[in-house]
């Protein structure tokens, strides 16, 4: 009788343990046995980060012979086009599959519609051509959004104090076509306008860019972790109001399903969750629900927090590997990270 009461009250627990195939108990089971030696830990390890999982963001700037440190992101530089080889040689040596390009547009070239985004000779277009010519085996992804080019720092055009979705779409389509024409492999809309994936896919197909793929920043949160990046691309000081009318609210998770479902329907080849570490739950849920490649972005604020921790010797180097492996456990296929070179180098040794 007692057993029955005990059984009923613990039934769900027993069932879930059974489902997880956990049988036996201490002392016949001792999980420490599987951690006893390094060779054993290697054998049973479930996830392994490799250089194939990494995407390196690269900041480009005007000028010649310039490698400029970014104060808010120690260890990350801005390169003039002619100096891109210093970083690209490493990308190639460490076998990193893809780079993501971000420009620091001079203020004099910014305007309210971000028209520099459509200039064939803007920094991103020049960089694509430079890299494609010299490193044809490395993939290039480019953000589609206007913020590096607008005088107000927003991702779209402003009409009556609002970011105008449909007007912005027209420009984003043009920006995507230009990047594809320059040789960009992966178009990555990071603007969070509604309907952009469908419009961009259609335009790419119509213009014979059917092999150019789309990585949608589908679940991009209005995050407080983008600060160092905005400093790096020079949009921070220009921003007069936040991006909460287009980027997602961090209180929400089911909204991410709607965003991602729509983007997949509209033609996204892969989807991205951003930021990374504070959103591992979203990565895991999306990976479990949609069988599409899921990418994660370990953003600038996450990078700088870890980096300042390392500089101040509060944490050790392996914290980088630990942070990136968390994305693999959550189910990410690849990770955009400013640590890509450091960690790929380490993984090689
Ligand atoms: C712009 C864009 C941002 C980032 C990538 N693309 C910033 C923003 O939305 O304000 C952030 C990346 C990072 O913080 O590392 N659309």
Short mmCIF file of C-alpha atoms and ligand atoms in Angstrom, two decimals:
data_model
loop_
_atom_site.label_atom_id
_atom_site.label_comp_id
_atom_site.label_asym_id
_atom_site.label_seq_id
_atom_site.Cartn_x
_atom_site.Cartn_y
_atom_site.Cartn_z
CA UNK A 1 0.00 0.00 0.00
CA UNK A 2 2.67 2.44 1.06
CA UNK A 3 4.59 1.57 -2.03
CA UNK A 4 1.56 2.33 -4.23
CA UNK A 5 1.10 5.77 -2.66
CA UNK A 6 4.82 6.42 -3.04
CA UNK A 7 4.74 5.16 -6.62
CA UNK A 8 1.75 7.31 -7.61
CA UNK A 9 3.16 10.43 -6.07
CA UNK A 10 6.48 9.89 -7.84
CA UNK A 11 5.06 8.46 -11.03
CA UNK A 12 5.94 11.33 -13.28
CA UNK A 13 9.42 11.43 -11.88
CA UNK A 14 9.92 7.68 -12.48
CA UNK A 15 8.52 8.01 -15.98
CA UNK A 16 10.78 10.82 -16.92
CA UNK A 17 13.79 9.01 -15.49
CA UNK A 18 12.80 5.94 -17.49
CA UNK A 19 12.45 8.05 -20.59
CA UNK A 20 15.94 9.37 -20.02
CA UNK A 21 17.09 5.76 -19.62
CA UNK A 22 18.63 6.45 -16.25
CA UNK A 23 18.77 3.11 -14.52
CA UNK A 24 20.56 2.00 -11.39
CA UNK A 25 21.76 4.04 -8.49
CA UNK A 26 24.65 4.72 -6.17
CA UNK A 27 26.82 2.86 -5.20
CA UNK A 28 26.62 0.57 -8.23
CA UNK A 29 26.58 3.68 -10.40
CA UNK A 30 29.35 6.21 -9.90
CA UNK A 31 29.39 8.89 -12.55
CA UNK A 32 32.83 10.03 -11.45
CA UNK A 33 34.18 6.87 -13.14
CA UNK A 34 33.58 8.50 -16.50
CA UNK A 35 35.60 11.56 -15.48
CA UNK A 36 38.57 9.79 -14.00
CA UNK A 37 41.16 10.33 -16.66
CA UNK A 38 41.78 12.65 -19.53
CA UNK A 39 41.52 9.86 -22.14
CA UNK A 40 38.18 8.82 -20.66
CA UNK A 41 36.86 12.38 -20.75
CA UNK A 42 37.93 12.64 -24.38
CA UNK A 43 36.08 9.44 -25.23
CA UNK A 44 32.80 10.40 -23.69
CA UNK A 45 32.73 14.10 -24.58
CA UNK A 46 29.44 14.94 -26.29
CA UNK A 47 30.26 18.24 -27.99
CA UNK A 48 33.41 19.47 -29.55
CA UNK A 49 33.96 22.97 -30.84
CA UNK A 50 35.99 23.11 -34.04
CA UNK A 51 37.25 25.88 -36.28
CA UNK A 52 34.50 24.85 -38.73
CA UNK A 53 31.96 26.27 -36.30
CA UNK A 54 33.34 29.79 -36.32
CA UNK A 55 32.61 33.01 -38.18
CA UNK A 56 34.91 36.00 -37.65
CA UNK A 57 33.49 39.54 -37.79
CA UNK A 58 35.91 42.02 -39.35
CA UNK A 59 35.69 45.81 -39.08
CA UNK A 60 36.91 47.84 -42.03
CA UNK A 61 37.81 51.51 -42.23
CA UNK A 62 39.02 54.05 -44.75
CA UNK A 63 42.64 54.94 -45.43
CA UNK A 64 45.83 53.09 -46.21
CA UNK A 65 48.12 51.00 -44.08
CA UNK A 66 45.88 51.28 -41.02
CA UNK A 67 45.32 48.76 -38.28
CA UNK A 68 43.48 50.61 -35.56
CA UNK A 69 42.63 49.29 -32.12
CA UNK A 70 39.01 49.49 -30.95
CA UNK A 71 39.02 50.76 -27.37
CA UNK A 72 35.73 49.18 -26.35
CA UNK A 73 36.83 45.80 -27.71
CA UNK A 74 40.46 45.13 -26.71
CA UNK A 75 42.09 42.72 -29.16
CA UNK A 76 39.77 43.68 -32.04
CA UNK A 77 40.98 46.02 -34.79
CA UNK A 78 39.66 48.02 -37.69
CA UNK A 79 41.55 47.39 -40.91
CA UNK A 80 41.99 49.53 -43.98
CA UNK A 81 41.28 47.47 -47.10
CA UNK A 82 44.96 47.04 -48.00
CA UNK A 83 45.60 45.62 -44.52
CA UNK A 84 42.82 43.05 -44.67
CA UNK A 85 45.41 40.50 -45.68
CA UNK A 86 46.91 40.48 -42.19
CA UNK A 87 43.67 39.20 -40.72
CA UNK A 88 42.56 37.14 -43.74
CA UNK A 89 45.85 35.19 -43.78
CA UNK A 90 45.04 34.07 -40.25
CA UNK A 91 41.45 33.22 -41.14
CA UNK A 92 42.81 31.03 -43.91
CA UNK A 93 45.56 29.47 -41.78
CA UNK A 94 43.16 28.58 -38.98
CA UNK A 95 40.60 27.21 -41.40
CA UNK A 96 37.72 29.50 -40.48
CA UNK A 97 34.95 29.02 -43.08
CA UNK A 98 33.46 32.52 -43.19
CA UNK A 99 33.98 36.15 -42.24
CA UNK A 100 31.37 38.87 -41.60
CA UNK A 101 32.16 42.41 -42.74
CA UNK A 102 31.28 45.62 -40.88
CA UNK A 103 32.28 49.12 -41.98
CA UNK A 104 33.19 52.26 -40.05
CA UNK A 105 31.68 54.79 -42.42
CA UNK A 106 33.14 58.31 -42.11
CA UNK A 107 30.54 60.74 -40.71
CA UNK A 108 30.70 62.91 -43.83
CA UNK A 109 29.37 59.98 -45.87
CA UNK A 110 26.37 59.35 -43.63
CA UNK A 111 22.92 60.76 -44.37
CA UNK A 112 19.35 60.19 -43.26
CA UNK A 113 18.66 57.48 -45.86
CA UNK A 114 22.02 55.76 -45.53
CA UNK A 115 22.68 56.22 -49.24
CA UNK A 116 26.32 55.17 -48.86
CA UNK A 117 24.94 51.63 -48.44
CA UNK A 118 24.20 51.67 -52.17
CA UNK A 119 27.60 52.95 -53.27
CA UNK A 120 29.53 50.33 -55.28
CA UNK A 121 32.73 51.64 -53.78
CA UNK A 122 31.72 51.73 -50.15
CA UNK A 123 33.96 49.96 -47.67
CA UNK A 124 31.98 46.72 -47.66
CA UNK A 125 31.87 46.48 -51.47
CA UNK A 126 35.60 47.14 -51.72
CA UNK A 127 36.30 44.54 -49.03
CA UNK A 128 34.18 41.89 -50.74
CA UNK A 129 36.07 42.38 -53.99
CA UNK A 130 39.44 42.36 -52.22
CA UNK A 131 38.71 39.18 -50.28
CA UNK A 132 36.97 37.27 -53.09
CA UNK A 133 39.90 37.86 -55.41
CA UNK A 134 42.55 36.71 -52.96
CA UNK A 135 40.70 34.21 -50.76
CA UNK A 136 38.13 32.54 -53.00
CA UNK A 137 37.69 29.60 -50.65
CA UNK A 138 36.52 31.70 -47.70
CA UNK A 139 32.84 32.60 -47.39
CA UNK A 140 31.77 36.20 -46.93
CA UNK A 141 28.63 37.32 -45.15
CA UNK A 142 27.43 40.92 -45.05
CA UNK A 143 24.89 42.62 -42.85
CA UNK A 144 21.92 44.10 -44.61
CA UNK A 145 20.81 47.11 -42.56
CA UNK A 146 21.37 50.82 -42.84
CA UNK A 147 22.80 51.65 -39.41
CA UNK A 148 26.47 51.93 -40.40
CA UNK A 149 25.42 54.47 -43.03
CA UNK A 150 22.66 56.60 -41.48
CA UNK A 151 23.31 59.91 -39.73
CA UNK A 152 20.81 58.85 -37.00
CA UNK A 153 22.29 55.36 -36.47
CA UNK A 154 19.04 53.46 -37.08
CA UNK A 155 18.72 50.39 -39.28
CA UNK A 156 16.02 51.92 -41.47
CA UNK A 157 14.76 55.24 -42.80
CA UNK A 158 12.86 57.55 -40.49
CA UNK A 159 9.50 59.03 -41.48
CA UNK A 160 7.57 61.09 -38.93
CA UNK A 161 9.83 59.93 -36.09
CA UNK A 162 9.26 56.27 -36.93
CA UNK A 163 11.34 53.69 -38.73
CA UNK A 164 9.35 53.22 -41.94
CA UNK A 165 9.21 49.49 -42.65
CA UNK A 166 8.19 49.48 -46.30
CA UNK A 167 10.39 52.35 -47.43
CA UNK A 168 13.31 50.66 -45.72
CA UNK A 169 12.57 47.39 -47.52
CA UNK A 170 13.14 49.02 -50.89
CA UNK A 171 16.63 50.11 -49.82
CA UNK A 172 17.47 46.78 -48.21
CA UNK A 173 16.62 44.96 -51.42
CA UNK A 174 18.97 47.25 -53.33
CA UNK A 175 21.69 46.83 -50.70
CA UNK A 176 21.37 43.04 -50.94
CA UNK A 177 21.56 43.01 -54.73
CA UNK A 178 24.64 45.21 -54.66
CA UNK A 179 26.40 42.98 -52.14
CA UNK A 180 25.50 39.88 -54.18
CA UNK A 181 26.81 41.54 -57.32
CA UNK A 182 30.12 42.26 -55.55
CA UNK A 183 30.47 38.58 -54.68
CA UNK A 184 28.99 38.29 -51.20
CA UNK A 185 28.00 34.65 -50.52
CA UNK A 186 25.66 35.10 -47.59
CA UNK A 187 23.27 38.03 -47.33
CA UNK A 188 22.49 38.63 -43.67
CA UNK A 189 19.59 41.00 -43.01
CA UNK A 190 20.03 42.30 -39.46
CA UNK A 191 17.49 45.10 -39.68
CA UNK A 192 14.37 43.33 -38.28
CA UNK A 193 11.97 44.91 -40.78
CA UNK A 194 8.89 42.81 -41.55
CA UNK A 195 8.85 41.00 -44.87
CA UNK A 196 12.46 41.60 -45.83
CA UNK A 197 13.47 37.98 -46.35
CA UNK A 198 10.75 37.33 -48.93
CA UNK A 199 11.49 40.53 -50.82
CA UNK A 200 15.24 39.94 -50.82
CA UNK A 201 14.92 36.28 -51.89
CA UNK A 202 12.64 37.23 -54.74
CA UNK A 203 14.96 39.98 -55.94
CA UNK A 204 18.02 37.73 -55.72
CA UNK A 205 16.31 35.01 -57.75
CA UNK A 206 15.05 37.44 -60.33
CA UNK A 207 18.57 38.78 -60.81
CA UNK A 208 20.15 35.38 -61.20
CA UNK A 209 21.68 35.19 -57.74
CA UNK A 210 19.94 31.97 -56.87
CA UNK A 211 23.09 30.53 -55.28
CA UNK A 212 23.48 33.44 -52.90
CA UNK A 213 22.11 32.39 -49.56
CA UNK A 214 20.28 34.27 -46.83
CA UNK A 215 21.17 34.15 -43.18
CA UNK A 216 18.35 35.91 -41.43
CA UNK A 217 19.01 37.63 -38.13
CA UNK A 218 15.53 36.31 -37.32
CA UNK A 219 15.46 36.64 -33.57
CA UNK A 220 17.42 39.78 -32.95
CA UNK A 221 16.72 41.25 -29.56
CA UNK A 222 16.82 44.92 -28.63
CA UNK A 223 19.79 44.14 -26.46
CA UNK A 224 21.94 46.07 -24.06
CA UNK A 225 24.96 44.05 -25.17
CA UNK A 226 25.58 45.85 -28.49
CA UNK A 227 27.33 48.89 -27.00
CA UNK A 228 30.94 48.13 -27.97
CA UNK A 229 29.89 47.26 -31.55
CA UNK A 230 28.00 50.52 -31.97
CA UNK A 231 31.14 52.29 -30.85
CA UNK A 232 33.15 50.25 -33.37
CA UNK A 233 30.93 51.17 -36.34
CA UNK A 234 30.41 54.72 -35.09
CA UNK A 235 26.63 54.60 -34.65
CA UNK A 236 26.48 54.96 -30.88
CA UNK A 237 26.79 58.72 -30.56
CA UNK A 238 24.26 59.28 -33.35
CA UNK A 239 21.47 57.17 -31.82
CA UNK A 240 18.87 59.42 -30.22
CA UNK A 241 16.30 56.73 -29.39
CA UNK A 242 16.41 52.96 -28.95
CA UNK A 243 15.64 50.18 -31.42
CA UNK A 244 12.75 48.64 -29.50
CA UNK A 245 10.15 49.30 -32.21
CA UNK A 246 11.87 46.84 -34.52
CA UNK A 247 14.21 44.60 -32.50
CA UNK A 248 12.64 42.04 -30.15
CA UNK A 249 11.71 42.51 -26.51
CA UNK A 250 13.91 40.41 -24.24
CA UNK A 251 10.85 39.42 -22.21
CA UNK A 252 9.63 37.28 -25.10
CA UNK A 253 10.44 33.81 -26.36
CA UNK A 254 7.44 32.53 -28.31
CA UNK A 255 7.66 35.60 -30.51
CA UNK A 256 10.98 34.19 -31.73
CA UNK A 257 9.10 31.18 -33.17
CA UNK A 258 6.86 33.47 -35.16
CA UNK A 259 9.81 35.48 -36.46
CA UNK A 260 11.73 32.37 -37.41
CA UNK A 261 8.75 30.54 -38.89
CA UNK A 262 8.01 33.49 -41.14
CA UNK A 263 11.62 33.89 -42.23
CA UNK A 264 11.92 30.21 -43.14
CA UNK A 265 8.71 30.44 -45.17
CA UNK A 266 10.02 33.54 -46.90
CA UNK A 267 13.20 31.74 -47.93
CA UNK A 268 15.87 32.03 -45.22
CA UNK A 269 18.52 29.31 -45.55
CA UNK A 270 19.70 29.71 -41.98
CA UNK A 271 18.49 31.67 -39.00
CA UNK A 272 20.44 33.55 -36.38
CA UNK A 273 19.77 34.24 -32.73
CA UNK A 274 21.35 37.35 -31.29
CA UNK A 275 22.80 38.00 -28.74
CA UNK A 276 24.18 34.61 -27.76
CA UNK A 277 24.81 33.64 -24.18
CA UNK A 278 21.77 35.34 -22.63
CA UNK A 279 19.60 33.58 -25.26
CA UNK A 280 20.75 29.94 -25.14
CA UNK A 281 17.17 28.93 -24.31
CA UNK A 282 15.98 30.42 -27.59
CA UNK A 283 18.72 28.64 -29.56
CA UNK A 284 17.81 25.32 -27.98
CA UNK A 285 14.07 25.73 -28.52
CA UNK A 286 14.44 26.86 -32.10
CA UNK A 287 16.85 24.04 -32.93
CA UNK A 288 14.45 21.51 -31.43
CA UNK A 289 11.41 22.94 -33.25
CA UNK A 290 12.73 23.82 -36.70
CA UNK A 291 15.15 21.57 -38.49
CA UNK A 292 17.16 24.37 -40.04
CA UNK A 293 20.76 25.44 -39.47
CA UNK A 294 20.83 27.77 -36.49
CA UNK A 295 23.62 30.29 -36.00
CA UNK A 296 24.39 32.25 -32.86
CA UNK A 297 26.06 35.62 -32.46
CA UNK A 298 28.24 36.11 -29.42
CA UNK A 299 27.97 39.88 -29.57
CA UNK A 300 30.36 42.67 -28.70
CA UNK A 301 29.14 43.15 -25.12
CA UNK A 302 29.62 39.46 -24.39
CA UNK A 303 33.07 39.60 -25.97
CA UNK A 304 34.16 42.62 -24.00
CA UNK A 305 32.88 41.28 -20.68
CA UNK A 306 34.93 38.12 -21.12
CA UNK A 307 37.90 40.02 -22.50
CA UNK A 308 38.03 42.47 -19.59
CA UNK A 309 37.72 39.49 -17.26
CA UNK A 310 40.76 37.94 -18.93
CA UNK A 311 42.74 41.17 -18.91
CA UNK A 312 42.07 41.60 -15.20
CA UNK A 313 42.89 37.95 -14.60
CA UNK A 314 39.49 37.31 -13.05
CA UNK A 315 38.93 34.33 -15.33
CA UNK A 316 41.25 32.11 -17.35
CA UNK A 317 41.65 31.63 -21.11
CA UNK A 318 39.53 28.48 -21.12
CA UNK A 319 36.49 30.65 -20.34
CA UNK A 320 36.44 31.46 -24.06
CA UNK A 321 36.16 27.79 -25.01
CA UNK A 322 33.58 27.24 -22.28
CA UNK A 323 31.45 30.13 -23.51
CA UNK A 324 31.57 28.96 -27.13
CA UNK A 325 30.87 25.33 -26.27
CA UNK A 326 27.66 26.42 -24.56
CA UNK A 327 26.37 27.36 -28.02
CA UNK A 328 27.15 23.88 -29.32
CA UNK A 329 25.31 22.27 -26.40
CA UNK A 330 22.31 24.49 -27.09
CA UNK A 331 22.35 23.28 -30.70
CA UNK A 332 23.98 26.07 -32.69
CA UNK A 333 25.60 25.00 -35.95
CA UNK A 334 27.94 27.95 -36.08
CA UNK A 335 28.87 30.94 -33.97
CA UNK A 336 29.81 34.46 -34.97
CA UNK A 337 32.43 35.47 -32.45
CA UNK A 338 35.20 38.04 -32.07
CA UNK A 339 37.20 35.24 -30.41
CA UNK A 340 37.23 33.18 -33.63
CA UNK A 341 40.96 33.61 -34.34
CA UNK A 342 42.12 33.10 -30.76
CA UNK A 343 40.10 29.98 -30.28
CA UNK A 344 40.78 28.49 -33.72
CA UNK A 345 44.50 28.91 -33.08
CA UNK A 346 44.16 27.17 -29.76
CA UNK A 347 42.09 24.33 -31.23
CA UNK A 348 44.82 23.70 -33.82
CA UNK A 349 47.46 23.12 -31.14
C1 LIG B 1 23.32 46.37 -36.93
C2 LIG B 1 24.06 45.38 -36.12
C3 LIG B 1 24.30 45.44 -34.75
C4 LIG B 1 25.11 44.35 -34.47
C5 LIG B 1 25.33 43.63 -35.64
N1 LIG B 1 24.65 44.28 -36.68
C6 LIG B 1 23.95 46.44 -33.72
C7 LIG B 1 22.61 46.96 -33.57
O1 LIG B 1 21.61 46.34 -33.96
O2 LIG B 1 22.52 48.07 -33.04
C8 LIG B 1 25.65 44.05 -33.10
C9 LIG B 1 26.80 43.15 -33.05
C10 LIG B 1 27.54 43.15 -31.78
O3 LIG B 1 27.18 43.79 -30.78
O4 LIG B 1 28.58 42.48 -31.77
N2 LIG B 1 22.13 46.06 -37.49
#
